[in-house]
PDB file of C-alpha atoms in Angstrom:
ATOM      1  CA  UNK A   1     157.312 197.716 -72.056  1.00  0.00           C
ATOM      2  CA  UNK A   2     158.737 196.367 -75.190  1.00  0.00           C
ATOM      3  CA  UNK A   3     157.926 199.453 -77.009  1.00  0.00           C
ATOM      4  CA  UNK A   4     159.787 201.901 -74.334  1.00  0.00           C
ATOM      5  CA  UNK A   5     162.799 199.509 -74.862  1.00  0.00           C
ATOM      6  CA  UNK A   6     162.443 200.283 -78.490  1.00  0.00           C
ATOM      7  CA  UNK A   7     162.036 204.066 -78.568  1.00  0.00           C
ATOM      8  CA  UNK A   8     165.280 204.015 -75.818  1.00  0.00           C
ATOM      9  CA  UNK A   9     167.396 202.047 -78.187  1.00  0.00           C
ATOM     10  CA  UNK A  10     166.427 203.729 -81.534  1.00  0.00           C
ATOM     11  CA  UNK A  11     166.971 207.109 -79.896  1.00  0.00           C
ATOM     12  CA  UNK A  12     170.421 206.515 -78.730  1.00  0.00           C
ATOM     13  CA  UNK A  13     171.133 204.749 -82.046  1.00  0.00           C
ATOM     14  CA  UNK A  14     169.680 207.881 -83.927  1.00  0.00           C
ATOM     15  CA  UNK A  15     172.161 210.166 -81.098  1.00  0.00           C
ATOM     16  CA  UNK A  16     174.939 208.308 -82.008  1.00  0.00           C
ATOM     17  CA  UNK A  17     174.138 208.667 -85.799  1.00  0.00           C
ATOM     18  CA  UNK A  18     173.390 212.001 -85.903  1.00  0.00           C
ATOM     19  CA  UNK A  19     176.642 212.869 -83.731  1.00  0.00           C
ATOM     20  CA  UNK A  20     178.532 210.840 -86.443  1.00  0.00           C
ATOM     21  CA  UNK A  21     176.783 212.787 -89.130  1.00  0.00           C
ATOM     22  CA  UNK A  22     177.840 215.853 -87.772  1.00  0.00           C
ATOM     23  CA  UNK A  23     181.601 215.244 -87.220  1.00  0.00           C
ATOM     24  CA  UNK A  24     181.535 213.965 -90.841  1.00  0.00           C
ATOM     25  CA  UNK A  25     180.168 217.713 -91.688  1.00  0.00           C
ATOM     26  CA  UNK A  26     183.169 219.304 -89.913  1.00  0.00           C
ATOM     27  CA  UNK A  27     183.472 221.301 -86.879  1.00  0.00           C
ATOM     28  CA  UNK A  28     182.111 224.912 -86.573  1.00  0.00           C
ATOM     29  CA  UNK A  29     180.421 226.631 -83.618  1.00  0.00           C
ATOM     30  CA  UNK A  30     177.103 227.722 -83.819  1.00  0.00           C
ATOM     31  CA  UNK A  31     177.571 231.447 -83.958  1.00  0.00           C
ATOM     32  CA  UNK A  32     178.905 230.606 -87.133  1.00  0.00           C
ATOM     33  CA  UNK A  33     176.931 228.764 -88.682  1.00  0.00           C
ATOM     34  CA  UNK A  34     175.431 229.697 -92.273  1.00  0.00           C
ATOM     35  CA  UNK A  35     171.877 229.646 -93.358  1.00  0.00           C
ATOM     36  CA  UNK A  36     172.574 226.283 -95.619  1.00  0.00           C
ATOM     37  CA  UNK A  37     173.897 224.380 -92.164  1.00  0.00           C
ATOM     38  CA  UNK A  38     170.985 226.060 -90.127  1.00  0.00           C
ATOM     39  CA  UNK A  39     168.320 224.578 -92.341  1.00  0.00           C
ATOM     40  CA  UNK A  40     170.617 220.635 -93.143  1.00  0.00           C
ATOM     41  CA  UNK A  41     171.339 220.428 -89.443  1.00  0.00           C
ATOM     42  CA  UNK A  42     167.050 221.015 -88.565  1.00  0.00           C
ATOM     43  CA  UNK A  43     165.969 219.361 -91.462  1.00  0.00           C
ATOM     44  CA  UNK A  44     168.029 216.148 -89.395  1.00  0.00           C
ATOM     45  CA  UNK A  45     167.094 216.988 -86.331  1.00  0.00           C
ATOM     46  CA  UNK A  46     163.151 216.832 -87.396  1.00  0.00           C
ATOM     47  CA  UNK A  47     164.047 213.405 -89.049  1.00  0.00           C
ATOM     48  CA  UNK A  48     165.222 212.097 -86.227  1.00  0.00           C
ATOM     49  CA  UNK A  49     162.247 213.063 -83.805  1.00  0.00           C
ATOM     50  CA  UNK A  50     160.139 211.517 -86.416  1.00  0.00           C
ATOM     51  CA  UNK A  51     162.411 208.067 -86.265  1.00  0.00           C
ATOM     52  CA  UNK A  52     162.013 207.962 -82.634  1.00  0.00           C
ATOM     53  CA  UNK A  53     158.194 208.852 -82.672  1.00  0.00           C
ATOM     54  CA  UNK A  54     157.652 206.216 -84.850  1.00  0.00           C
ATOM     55  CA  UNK A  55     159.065 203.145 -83.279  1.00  0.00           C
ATOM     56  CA  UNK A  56     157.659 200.912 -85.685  1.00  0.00           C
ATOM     57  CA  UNK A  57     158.985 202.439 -89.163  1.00  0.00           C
ATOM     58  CA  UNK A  58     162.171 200.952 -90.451  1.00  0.00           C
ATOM     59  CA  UNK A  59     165.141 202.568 -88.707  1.00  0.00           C
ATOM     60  CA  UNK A  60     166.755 202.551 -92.606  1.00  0.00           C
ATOM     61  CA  UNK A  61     164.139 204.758 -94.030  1.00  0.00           C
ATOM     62  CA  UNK A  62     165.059 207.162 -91.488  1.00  0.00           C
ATOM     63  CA  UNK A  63     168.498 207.361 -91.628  1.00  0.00           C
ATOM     64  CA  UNK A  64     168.887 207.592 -95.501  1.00  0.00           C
ATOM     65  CA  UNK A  65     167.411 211.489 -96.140  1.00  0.00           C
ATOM     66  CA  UNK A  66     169.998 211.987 -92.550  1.00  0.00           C
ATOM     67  CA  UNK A  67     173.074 210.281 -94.902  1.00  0.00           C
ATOM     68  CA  UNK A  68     171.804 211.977 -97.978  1.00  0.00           C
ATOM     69  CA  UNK A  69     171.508 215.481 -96.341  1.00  0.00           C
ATOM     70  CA  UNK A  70     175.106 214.675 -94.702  1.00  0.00           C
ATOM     71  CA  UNK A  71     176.458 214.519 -98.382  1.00  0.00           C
ATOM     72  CA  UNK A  72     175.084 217.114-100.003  1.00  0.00           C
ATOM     73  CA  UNK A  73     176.544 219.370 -97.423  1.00  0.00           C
ATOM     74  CA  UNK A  74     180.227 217.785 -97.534  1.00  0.00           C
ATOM     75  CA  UNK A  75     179.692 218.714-101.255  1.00  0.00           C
ATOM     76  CA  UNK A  76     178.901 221.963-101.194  1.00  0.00           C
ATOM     77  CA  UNK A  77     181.649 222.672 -98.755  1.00  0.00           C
ATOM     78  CA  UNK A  78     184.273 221.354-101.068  1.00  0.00           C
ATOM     79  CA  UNK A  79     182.877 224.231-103.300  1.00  0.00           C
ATOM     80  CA  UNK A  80     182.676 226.674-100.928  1.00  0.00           C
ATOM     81  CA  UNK A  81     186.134 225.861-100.058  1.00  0.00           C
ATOM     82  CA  UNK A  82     186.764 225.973-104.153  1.00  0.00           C
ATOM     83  CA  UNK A  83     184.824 229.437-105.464  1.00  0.00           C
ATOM     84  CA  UNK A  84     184.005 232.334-103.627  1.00  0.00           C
ATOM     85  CA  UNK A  85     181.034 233.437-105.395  1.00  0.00           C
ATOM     86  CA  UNK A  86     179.458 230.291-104.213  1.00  0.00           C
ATOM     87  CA  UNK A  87     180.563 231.610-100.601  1.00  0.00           C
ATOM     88  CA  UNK A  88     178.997 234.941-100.790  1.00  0.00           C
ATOM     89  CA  UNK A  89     176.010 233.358-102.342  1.00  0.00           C
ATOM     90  CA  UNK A  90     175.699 230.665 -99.866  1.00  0.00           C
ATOM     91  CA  UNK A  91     176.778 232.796 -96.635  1.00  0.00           C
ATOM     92  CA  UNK A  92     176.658 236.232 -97.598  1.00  0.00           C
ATOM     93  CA  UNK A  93     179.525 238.590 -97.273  1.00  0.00           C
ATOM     94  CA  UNK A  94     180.700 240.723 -94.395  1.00  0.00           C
ATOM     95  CA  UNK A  95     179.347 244.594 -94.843  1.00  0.00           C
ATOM     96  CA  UNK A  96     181.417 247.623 -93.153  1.00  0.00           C
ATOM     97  CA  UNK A  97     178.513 248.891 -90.978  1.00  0.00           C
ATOM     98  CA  UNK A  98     180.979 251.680 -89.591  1.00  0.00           C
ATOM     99  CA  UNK A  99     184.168 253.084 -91.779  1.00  0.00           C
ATOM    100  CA  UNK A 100     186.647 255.297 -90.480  1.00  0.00           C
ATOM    101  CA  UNK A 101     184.101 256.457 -87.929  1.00  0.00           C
ATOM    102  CA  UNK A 102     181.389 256.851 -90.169  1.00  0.00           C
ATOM    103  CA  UNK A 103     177.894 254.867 -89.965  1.00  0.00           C
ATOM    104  CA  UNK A 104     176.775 253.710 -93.078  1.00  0.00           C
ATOM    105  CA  UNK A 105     173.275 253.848 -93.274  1.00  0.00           C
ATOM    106  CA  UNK A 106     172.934 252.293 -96.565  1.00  0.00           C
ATOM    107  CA  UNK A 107     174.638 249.195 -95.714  1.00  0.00           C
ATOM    108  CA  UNK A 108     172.617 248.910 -92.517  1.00  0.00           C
ATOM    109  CA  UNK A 109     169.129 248.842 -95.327  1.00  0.00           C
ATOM    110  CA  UNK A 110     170.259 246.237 -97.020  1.00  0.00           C
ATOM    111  CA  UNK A 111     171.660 243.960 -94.129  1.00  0.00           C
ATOM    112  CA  UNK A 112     167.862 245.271 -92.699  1.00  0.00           C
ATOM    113  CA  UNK A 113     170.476 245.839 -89.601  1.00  0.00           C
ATOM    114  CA  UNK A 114     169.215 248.838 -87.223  1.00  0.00           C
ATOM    115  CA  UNK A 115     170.649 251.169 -84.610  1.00  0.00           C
ATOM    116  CA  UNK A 116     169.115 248.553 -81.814  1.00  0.00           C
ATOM    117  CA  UNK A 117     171.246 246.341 -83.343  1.00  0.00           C
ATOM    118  CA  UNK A 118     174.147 247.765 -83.590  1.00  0.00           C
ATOM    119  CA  UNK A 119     173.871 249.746 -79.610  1.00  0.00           C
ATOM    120  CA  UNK A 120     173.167 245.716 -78.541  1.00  0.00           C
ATOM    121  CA  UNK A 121     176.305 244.551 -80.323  1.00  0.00           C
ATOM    122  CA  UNK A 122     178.250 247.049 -79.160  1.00  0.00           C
ATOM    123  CA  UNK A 123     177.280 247.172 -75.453  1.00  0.00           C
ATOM    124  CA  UNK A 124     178.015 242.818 -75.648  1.00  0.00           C
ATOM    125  CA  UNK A 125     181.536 244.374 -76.655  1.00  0.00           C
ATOM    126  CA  UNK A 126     181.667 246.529 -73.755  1.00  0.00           C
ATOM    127  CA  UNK A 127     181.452 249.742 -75.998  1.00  0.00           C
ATOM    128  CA  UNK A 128     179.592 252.311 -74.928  1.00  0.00           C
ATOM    129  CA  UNK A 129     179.813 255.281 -77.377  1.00  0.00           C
ATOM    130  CA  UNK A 130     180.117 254.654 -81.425  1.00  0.00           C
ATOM    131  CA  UNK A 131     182.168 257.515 -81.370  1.00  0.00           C
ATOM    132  CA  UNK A 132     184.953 255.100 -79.811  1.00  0.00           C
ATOM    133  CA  UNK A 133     184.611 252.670 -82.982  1.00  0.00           C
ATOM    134  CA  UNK A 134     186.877 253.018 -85.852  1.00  0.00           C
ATOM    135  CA  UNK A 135     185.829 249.967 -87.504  1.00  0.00           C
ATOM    136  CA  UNK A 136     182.553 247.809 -87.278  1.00  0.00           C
ATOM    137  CA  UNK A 137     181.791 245.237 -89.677  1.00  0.00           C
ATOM    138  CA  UNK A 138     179.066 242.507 -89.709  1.00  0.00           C
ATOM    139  CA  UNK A 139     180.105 239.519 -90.501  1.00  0.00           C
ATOM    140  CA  UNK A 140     177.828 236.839 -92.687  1.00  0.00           C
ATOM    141  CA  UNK A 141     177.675 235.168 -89.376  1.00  0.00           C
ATOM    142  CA  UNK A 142     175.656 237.670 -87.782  1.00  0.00           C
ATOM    143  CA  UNK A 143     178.177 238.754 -85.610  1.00  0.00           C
ATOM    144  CA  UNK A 144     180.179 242.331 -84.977  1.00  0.00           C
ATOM    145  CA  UNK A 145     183.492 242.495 -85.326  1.00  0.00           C
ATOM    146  CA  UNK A 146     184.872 245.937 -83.599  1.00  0.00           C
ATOM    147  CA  UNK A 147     187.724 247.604 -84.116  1.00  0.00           C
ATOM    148  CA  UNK A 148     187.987 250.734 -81.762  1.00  0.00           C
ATOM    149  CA  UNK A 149     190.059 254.314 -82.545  1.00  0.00           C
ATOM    150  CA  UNK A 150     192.448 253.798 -79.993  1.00  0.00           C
ATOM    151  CA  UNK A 151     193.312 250.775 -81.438  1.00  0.00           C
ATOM    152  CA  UNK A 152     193.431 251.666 -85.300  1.00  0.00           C
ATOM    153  CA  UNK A 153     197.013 253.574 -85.196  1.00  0.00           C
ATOM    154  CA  UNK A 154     198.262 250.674 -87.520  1.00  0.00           C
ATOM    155  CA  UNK A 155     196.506 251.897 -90.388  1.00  0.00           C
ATOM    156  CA  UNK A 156     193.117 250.025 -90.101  1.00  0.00           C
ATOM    157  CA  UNK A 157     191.942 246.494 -91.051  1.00  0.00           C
ATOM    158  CA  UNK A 158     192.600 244.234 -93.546  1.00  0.00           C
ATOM    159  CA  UNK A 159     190.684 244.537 -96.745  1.00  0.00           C
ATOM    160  CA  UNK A 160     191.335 241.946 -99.301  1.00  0.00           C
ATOM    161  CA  UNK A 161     191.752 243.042-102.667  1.00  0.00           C
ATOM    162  CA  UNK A 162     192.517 239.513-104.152  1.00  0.00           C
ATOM    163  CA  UNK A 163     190.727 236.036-103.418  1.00  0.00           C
ATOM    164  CA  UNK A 164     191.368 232.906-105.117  1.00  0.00           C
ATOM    165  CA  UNK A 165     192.826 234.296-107.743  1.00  0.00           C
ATOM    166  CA  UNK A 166     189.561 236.991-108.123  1.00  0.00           C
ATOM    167  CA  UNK A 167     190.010 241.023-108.126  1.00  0.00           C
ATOM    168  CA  UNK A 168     187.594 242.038-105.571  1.00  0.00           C
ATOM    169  CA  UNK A 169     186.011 245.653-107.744  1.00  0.00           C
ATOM    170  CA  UNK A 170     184.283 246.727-104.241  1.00  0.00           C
ATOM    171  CA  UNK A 171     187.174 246.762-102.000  1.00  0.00           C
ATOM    172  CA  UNK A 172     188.784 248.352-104.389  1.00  0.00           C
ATOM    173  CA  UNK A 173     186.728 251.108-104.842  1.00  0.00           C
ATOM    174  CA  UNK A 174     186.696 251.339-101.213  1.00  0.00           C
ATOM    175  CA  UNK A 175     190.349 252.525-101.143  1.00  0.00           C
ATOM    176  CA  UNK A 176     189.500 254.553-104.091  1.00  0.00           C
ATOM    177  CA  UNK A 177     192.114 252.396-106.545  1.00  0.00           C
ATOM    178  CA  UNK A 178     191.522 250.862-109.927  1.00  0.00           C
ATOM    179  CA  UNK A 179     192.023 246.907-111.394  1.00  0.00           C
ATOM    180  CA  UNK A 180     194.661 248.615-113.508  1.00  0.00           C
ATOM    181  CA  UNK A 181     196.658 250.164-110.614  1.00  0.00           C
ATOM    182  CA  UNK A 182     196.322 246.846-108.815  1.00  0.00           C
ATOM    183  CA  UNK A 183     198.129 244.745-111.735  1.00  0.00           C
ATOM    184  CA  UNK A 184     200.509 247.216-112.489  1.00  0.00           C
ATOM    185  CA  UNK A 185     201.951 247.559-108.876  1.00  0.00           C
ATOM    186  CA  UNK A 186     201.717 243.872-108.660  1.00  0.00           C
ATOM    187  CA  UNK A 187     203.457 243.598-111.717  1.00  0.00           C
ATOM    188  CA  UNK A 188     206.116 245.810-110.207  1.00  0.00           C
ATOM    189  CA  UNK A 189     206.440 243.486-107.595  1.00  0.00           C
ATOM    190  CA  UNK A 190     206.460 240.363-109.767  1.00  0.00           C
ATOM    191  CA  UNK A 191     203.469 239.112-109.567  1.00  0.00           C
ATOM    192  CA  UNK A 192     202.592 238.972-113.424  1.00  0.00           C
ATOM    193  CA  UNK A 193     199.416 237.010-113.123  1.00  0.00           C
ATOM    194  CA  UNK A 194     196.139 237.297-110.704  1.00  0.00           C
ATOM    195  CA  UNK A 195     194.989 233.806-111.351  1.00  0.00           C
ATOM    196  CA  UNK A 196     197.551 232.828-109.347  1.00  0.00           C
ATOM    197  CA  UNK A 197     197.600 234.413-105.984  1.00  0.00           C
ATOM    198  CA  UNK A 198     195.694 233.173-103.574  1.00  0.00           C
ATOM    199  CA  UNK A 199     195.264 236.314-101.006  1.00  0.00           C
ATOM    200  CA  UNK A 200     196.111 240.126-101.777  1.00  0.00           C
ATOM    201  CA  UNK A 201     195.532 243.008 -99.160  1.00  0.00           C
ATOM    202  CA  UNK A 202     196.955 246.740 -99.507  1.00  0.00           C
ATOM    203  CA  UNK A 203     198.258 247.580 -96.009  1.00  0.00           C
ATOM    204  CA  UNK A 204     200.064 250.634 -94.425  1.00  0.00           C
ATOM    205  CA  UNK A 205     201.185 251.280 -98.591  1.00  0.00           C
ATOM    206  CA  UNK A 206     202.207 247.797 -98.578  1.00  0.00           C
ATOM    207  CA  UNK A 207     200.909 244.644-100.137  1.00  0.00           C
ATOM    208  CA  UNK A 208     200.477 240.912 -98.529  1.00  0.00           C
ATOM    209  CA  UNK A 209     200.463 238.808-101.246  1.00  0.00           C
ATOM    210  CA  UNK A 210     199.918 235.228-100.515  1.00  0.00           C
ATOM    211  CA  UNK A 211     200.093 232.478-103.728  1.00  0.00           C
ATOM    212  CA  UNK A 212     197.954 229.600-104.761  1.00  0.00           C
ATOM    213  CA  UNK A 213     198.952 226.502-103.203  1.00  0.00           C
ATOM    214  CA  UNK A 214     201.328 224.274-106.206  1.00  0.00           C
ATOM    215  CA  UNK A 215     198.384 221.333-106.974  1.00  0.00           C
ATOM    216  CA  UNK A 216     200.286 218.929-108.820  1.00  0.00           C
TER     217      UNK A 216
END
């Protein structure tokens, strides 16, 4: 009897813990979730069967790789949130699956992404020709984001062409522009210097320019 008491009170210590652990982490659904917090949050979740399995191992033991896990993860999202290299790397980037009404097939072979795939996503969307999409891109969360033709009079979606202060080469080749035309219209603008805007997009011939936060 004792020992049921035990495994009862270490699991909802371990609940408690773990719900704790995960609030420290910060709040993000599961849809979104990138491979690093798929693999930290069952690398706890196994620890914690194995506390409560094991009744008689020191409740400290199992909690510290838990604690330790917790803070490497609150580390590397201060530099996700910092560098967006170590985004892509960590959870990938988003890939145009569909441009302008045209299926790329190459980007579907390297997100190993396939016409099941896309038909299921779509249908979930309640979209049932391609021929209605404008837009599809799949994000690094895994899911579809649509944007349909009747919808797409505005000029399309927003690519960034700036991040953190970083000249994003692809998207601009996407729009078939160079890094030099993108400084010198800046410049024209007044923006003299990359480093410091935060968030650039080219929409509808005109630019959103957004600058770096003042960290005094």
């Amino acid at each position: 009897m004792e020992e049921y008491l035990m495994i009862v009170i270490r699991t909802l210590f371990l609940y408690a813990i773990i719900l704790l652990i995960f609030r420290l982490m910060g709040k993000r659904e599961i849809g979104e979730l990138s491979i690093l917090d798929l693999v930290v949050y069952i690398m706890i979740a196994e620890l914690a069967v194995v506390a409560i399995e094991n009744p008689d191992s020191q409740i400290l033991k199992n909690i510290l790789p838990m604690l330790l896990l917790m803070i490497v993860q609150i580390i590397l999202a201060v530099f996700s949130l910092k560098s967006k290299t170590f985004r892509d790397v960590v959870d990938g980037k988003p890939t145009i699956i569909i441009n302008k009404g045209k299926i790329d097939e190459n980007a579907m072979r390297k997100q190993r992404y396939n016409f099941d795939d896309l038909l299921l996503q779509l249908r979930e969307k309640d979209i049932a020709k391609i021929s209605d999409v404008e837009f599809a891109i799949l994000e690094s969360s895994g899911n579809l984001s649509v944007f349909e033709k009747k919808d797409s009079q505005d000029g399309g979606i927003t690519i960034p062409l700036i991040i953190d202060g970083t000249v994003q080469k692809t998207n601009l080749e996407k729009i078939n522009k160079s890094d030099f035309w993108l400084r010198q219209e800046l410049r024209k603008q007044g923006y003299k210097e990359i480093s410091k805007i935060s968030f650039c997009s080219f929409e509808n011939d005109q630019f959103y320019v957004d600058l770096l936060d003042d960290r005094k």
